[in-house]
Amino acid sequence: MDRVRYIAFSILSAIPIVIAMVIITFVLMRVLPGDPAVFFSAGPFAGEETIEELRAKLGLDEPLYVQIWLYFRDIASGDWGRSLLVNRPVYDVLMERLPASLELTLLATLLALLVALPLGVLSALRAGTWIDHVARLLSTVGAAIPIFVTALVLVLVFYYLLDWVPEPVGRIDIFTPAPTAVTGFFLIDSLIEGNWEAFRSAAGRIFLPAVTMGILMTSPLTRMTRGSMLAVLHSDFIRTARAAGLSSWTINFRYALRNALIPVLTTMSLIFSFALGANVLVEKVFAWPGVGSF
């Protein structure tokens, strides 16, 4: 019951934050310079009548309090309007592109965990040694380099110089039919369909963008794993386990690592949420058709 109350309290306390963010977003869009009706019409050459018609269609001729009420109503009802750039419902476009962003971010998170967990644990177990210094240096460098620089270096090395991966553009080769959509993830859908050609093409194109994002995500995960592991290794119950004569493997991995993973998983969820919304640079560099690039 305590867990249910905590979840309910968290959801209810998030509602005012969401409402505040919606209001801030609405106000920011209104104070930006320029008239949306002029922008989406024929620009400065459009007639005043055409601009007024479009302003009425968009609801921009209503008072501000009416506009924000309509804004809240449409968001709550799932009516996000039509994109005037592609002339399609915004919701449909986002739902088409969301699987691409999710697939990229999930794979990058998996790669980051596969590197960060062993590196962080090894750094904590060998604290103060050259292994620890190298691990901390790598995590610092990975966080310091801008993500678009990492992307361009990887393209230069693995595509241009070594020619190990196909051209880093899009999710799949233009001459390879995309797998039948089941989950929206090309790697999973191609395996379900048994389409190995599509799987190889999709895997080759997602490799570099996933590694690029994974490098950025590895740094905080490595530091958190190391710090959490060190804290647990110096705790009382670990000293008691050592005094009881338990093996190092049992102490380090059965007891210490299990308890150290709790803050690591929390950090991973925060990093995943951040990466899902901040992968626009990666999607732009690799022409990845996700939400960020749209």
mmCIF file of N, CA and C in Angstrom, residues 143-197:
data_model
loop_
_atom_site.group_PDB
_atom_site.id
_atom_site.type_symbol
_atom_site.label_atom_id
_atom_site.label_comp_id
_atom_site.label_asym_id
_atom_site.label_seq_id
_atom_site.Cartn_x
_atom_site.Cartn_y
_atom_site.Cartn_z
ATOM 1 N N ALA A 143 32.485 12.296 -21.809
ATOM 2 C CA ALA A 143 31.496 13.330 -21.495
ATOM 3 C C ALA A 143 31.914 14.700 -21.997
ATOM 4 N N ALA A 144 33.223 14.920 -22.188
ATOM 5 C CA ALA A 144 33.715 16.246 -22.560
ATOM 6 C C ALA A 144 33.599 16.525 -24.051
ATOM 7 N N ILE A 145 33.720 15.491 -24.876
ATOM 8 C CA ILE A 145 33.677 15.696 -26.328
ATOM 9 C C ILE A 145 32.235 15.936 -26.776
ATOM 10 N N PRO A 146 31.960 16.989 -27.532
ATOM 11 C CA PRO A 146 30.600 17.205 -28.048
ATOM 12 C C PRO A 146 30.135 16.014 -28.878
ATOM 13 N N ILE A 147 28.862 15.707 -28.783
ATOM 14 C CA ILE A 147 28.350 14.491 -29.392
ATOM 15 C C ILE A 147 28.439 14.540 -30.915
ATOM 16 N N PHE A 148 28.295 15.734 -31.510
ATOM 17 C CA PHE A 148 28.383 15.805 -32.972
ATOM 18 C C PHE A 148 29.823 15.588 -33.438
ATOM 19 N N VAL A 149 30.807 15.960 -32.601
ATOM 20 C CA VAL A 149 32.208 15.693 -32.936
ATOM 21 C C VAL A 149 32.472 14.192 -32.900
ATOM 22 N N THR A 150 31.964 13.529 -31.863
ATOM 23 C CA THR A 150 32.096 12.068 -31.782
ATOM 24 C C THR A 150 31.481 11.395 -32.999
ATOM 25 N N ALA A 151 30.298 11.877 -33.409
ATOM 26 C CA ALA A 151 29.623 11.293 -34.566
ATOM 27 C C ALA A 151 30.459 11.442 -35.829
ATOM 28 N N LEU A 152 30.992 12.626 -36.060
ATOM 29 C CA LEU A 152 31.777 12.865 -37.277
ATOM 30 C C LEU A 152 33.077 12.067 -37.273
ATOM 31 N N VAL A 153 33.715 11.933 -36.109
ATOM 32 C CA VAL A 153 34.944 11.130 -36.025
ATOM 33 C C VAL A 153 34.653 9.666 -36.324
ATOM 34 N N LEU A 154 33.568 9.139 -35.779
ATOM 35 C CA LEU A 154 33.204 7.747 -36.043
ATOM 36 C C LEU A 154 32.908 7.524 -37.522
ATOM 37 N N VAL A 155 32.219 8.475 -38.147
ATOM 38 C CA VAL A 155 31.950 8.357 -39.585
ATOM 39 C C VAL A 155 33.254 8.364 -40.374
ATOM 40 N N LEU A 156 34.165 9.264 -39.996
ATOM 41 C CA LEU A 156 35.451 9.346 -40.694
ATOM 42 C C LEU A 156 36.230 8.045 -40.581
ATOM 43 N N VAL A 157 36.263 7.461 -39.385
ATOM 44 C CA VAL A 157 37.083 6.269 -39.153
ATOM 45 C C VAL A 157 36.424 5.018 -39.722
ATOM 46 N N PHE A 158 35.189 4.754 -39.308
ATOM 47 C CA PHE A 158 34.579 3.457 -39.625
ATOM 48 C C PHE A 158 33.952 3.412 -41.014
ATOM 49 N N TYR A 159 33.560 4.542 -41.559
ATOM 50 C CA TYR A 159 32.960 4.523 -42.900
ATOM 51 C C TYR A 159 33.954 4.948 -43.967
ATOM 52 N N TYR A 160 34.605 6.093 -43.754
ATOM 53 C CA TYR A 160 35.463 6.650 -44.807
ATOM 54 C C TYR A 160 36.821 5.947 -44.877
ATOM 55 N N LEU A 161 37.470 5.754 -43.730
ATOM 56 C CA LEU A 161 38.816 5.176 -43.737
ATOM 57 C C LEU A 161 38.806 3.650 -43.769
ATOM 58 N N LEU A 162 38.029 3.023 -42.885
ATOM 59 C CA LEU A 162 38.033 1.563 -42.782
ATOM 60 C C LEU A 162 36.975 0.890 -43.662
ATOM 61 N N ASP A 163 35.920 1.601 -43.990
ATOM 62 C CA ASP A 163 34.837 1.053 -44.816
ATOM 63 C C ASP A 163 34.243 -0.205 -44.181
ATOM 64 N N TRP A 164 34.017 -0.157 -42.860
ATOM 65 C CA TRP A 164 33.440 -1.296 -42.152
ATOM 66 C C TRP A 164 31.922 -1.245 -42.089
ATOM 67 N N VAL A 165 31.344 -0.092 -42.290
ATOM 68 C CA VAL A 165 29.889 0.061 -42.185
ATOM 69 C C VAL A 165 29.375 0.703 -43.459
ATOM 70 N N PRO A 166 28.089 0.494 -43.766
ATOM 71 C CA PRO A 166 27.511 1.151 -44.954
ATOM 72 C C PRO A 166 27.363 2.646 -44.720
ATOM 73 N N GLU A 167 26.970 3.347 -45.765
ATOM 74 C CA GLU A 167 26.839 4.800 -45.645
ATOM 75 C C GLU A 167 25.873 5.139 -44.509
ATOM 76 N N PRO A 168 26.288 5.999 -43.599
ATOM 77 C CA PRO A 168 25.489 6.290 -42.389
ATOM 78 C C PRO A 168 24.355 7.260 -42.676
ATOM 79 N N VAL A 169 23.376 6.800 -43.435
ATOM 80 C CA VAL A 169 22.239 7.643 -43.801
ATOM 81 C C VAL A 169 20.970 6.808 -43.698
ATOM 82 N N GLY A 170 20.024 7.234 -42.867
ATOM 83 C CA GLY A 170 18.748 6.558 -42.769
ATOM 84 C C GLY A 170 18.806 5.284 -41.946
ATOM 85 N N ARG A 171 17.665 4.571 -41.930
ATOM 86 C CA ARG A 171 17.548 3.360 -41.115
ATOM 87 C C ARG A 171 17.842 2.092 -41.900
ATOM 88 N N ILE A 172 17.704 2.143 -43.235
ATOM 89 C CA ILE A 172 17.866 0.941 -44.042
ATOM 90 C C ILE A 172 18.226 1.360 -45.459
ATOM 91 N N ASP A 173 18.872 0.481 -46.175
ATOM 92 C CA ASP A 173 19.262 0.779 -47.552
ATOM 93 C C ASP A 173 18.029 1.046 -48.405
ATOM 94 N N ILE A 174 18.157 2.010 -49.309
ATOM 95 C CA ILE A 174 17.003 2.398 -50.127
ATOM 96 C C ILE A 174 16.571 1.280 -51.072
ATOM 97 N N PHE A 175 17.472 0.354 -51.379
ATOM 98 C CA PHE A 175 17.137 -0.749 -52.271
ATOM 99 C C PHE A 175 16.686 -1.998 -51.508
ATOM 100 N N THR A 176 16.631 -1.931 -50.184
ATOM 101 C CA THR A 176 16.191 -3.058 -49.361
ATOM 102 C C THR A 176 14.804 -2.761 -48.815
ATOM 103 N N PRO A 177 13.820 -3.614 -49.095
ATOM 104 C CA PRO A 177 12.473 -3.373 -48.563
ATOM 105 C C PRO A 177 12.470 -3.416 -47.035
ATOM 106 N N ALA A 178 11.781 -2.479 -46.437
ATOM 107 C CA ALA A 178 11.678 -2.453 -44.974
ATOM 108 C C ALA A 178 10.836 -3.637 -44.506
ATOM 109 N N PRO A 179 11.133 -4.187 -43.334
ATOM 110 C CA PRO A 179 10.334 -5.317 -42.824
ATOM 111 C C PRO A 179 8.919 -4.879 -42.494
ATOM 112 N N THR A 180 8.022 -5.840 -42.456
ATOM 113 C CA THR A 180 6.635 -5.557 -42.096
ATOM 114 C C THR A 180 6.579 -5.011 -40.676
ATOM 115 N N ALA A 181 5.889 -3.900 -40.509
ATOM 116 C CA ALA A 181 5.869 -3.224 -39.208
ATOM 117 C C ALA A 181 5.070 -4.031 -38.194
ATOM 118 N N VAL A 182 5.726 -4.467 -37.136
ATOM 119 C CA VAL A 182 5.088 -5.134 -36.002
ATOM 120 C C VAL A 182 5.312 -4.306 -34.740
ATOM 121 N N THR A 183 6.588 -4.079 -34.436
ATOM 122 C CA THR A 183 6.948 -3.229 -33.303
ATOM 123 C C THR A 183 7.386 -1.838 -33.739
ATOM 124 N N GLY A 184 7.718 -1.675 -35.004
ATOM 125 C CA GLY A 184 8.276 -0.422 -35.481
ATOM 126 C C GLY A 184 9.787 -0.383 -35.395
ATOM 127 N N PHE A 185 10.392 -1.369 -34.703
ATOM 128 C CA PHE A 185 11.845 -1.480 -34.616
ATOM 129 C C PHE A 185 12.327 -2.370 -35.756
ATOM 130 N N PHE A 186 13.136 -1.819 -36.641
ATOM 131 C CA PHE A 186 13.552 -2.576 -37.819
ATOM 132 C C PHE A 186 14.318 -3.840 -37.448
ATOM 133 N N LEU A 187 15.155 -3.777 -36.415
ATOM 134 C CA LEU A 187 15.947 -4.950 -36.043
ATOM 135 C C LEU A 187 15.046 -6.091 -35.574
ATOM 136 N N ILE A 188 14.077 -5.766 -34.732
ATOM 137 C CA ILE A 188 13.177 -6.797 -34.211
ATOM 138 C C ILE A 188 12.224 -7.276 -35.287
ATOM 139 N N ASP A 189 11.653 -6.351 -36.066
ATOM 140 C CA ASP A 189 10.691 -6.737 -37.099
ATOM 141 C C ASP A 189 11.335 -7.606 -38.176
ATOM 142 N N SER A 190 12.582 -7.309 -38.529
ATOM 143 C CA SER A 190 13.261 -8.131 -39.533
ATOM 144 C C SER A 190 13.553 -9.523 -39.006
ATOM 145 N N LEU A 191 13.825 -9.653 -37.705
ATOM 146 C CA LEU A 191 14.020 -10.984 -37.116
ATOM 147 C C LEU A 191 12.706 -11.754 -37.066
ATOM 148 N N ILE A 192 11.634 -11.075 -36.714
ATOM 149 C CA ILE A 192 10.322 -11.729 -36.685
ATOM 150 C C ILE A 192 9.951 -12.223 -38.079
ATOM 151 N N GLU A 193 10.241 -11.420 -39.076
ATOM 152 C CA GLU A 193 9.911 -11.775 -40.460
ATOM 153 C C GLU A 193 10.895 -12.760 -41.053
ATOM 154 N N GLY A 194 12.071 -12.903 -40.424
ATOM 155 C CA GLY A 194 13.122 -13.751 -40.985
ATOM 156 C C GLY A 194 13.805 -13.124 -42.182
ATOM 157 N N ASN A 195 13.763 -11.813 -42.257
ATOM 158 C CA ASN A 195 14.359 -11.070 -43.371
ATOM 159 C C ASN A 195 15.782 -10.671 -42.978
ATOM 160 N N TRP A 196 16.747 -11.537 -43.269
ATOM 161 C CA TRP A 196 18.116 -11.304 -42.843
ATOM 162 C C TRP A 196 18.790 -10.177 -43.621
ATOM 163 N N GLU A 197 18.375 -9.966 -44.844
ATOM 164 C CA GLU A 197 18.934 -8.856 -45.613
ATOM 165 C C GLU A 197 18.561 -7.526 -44.979
#
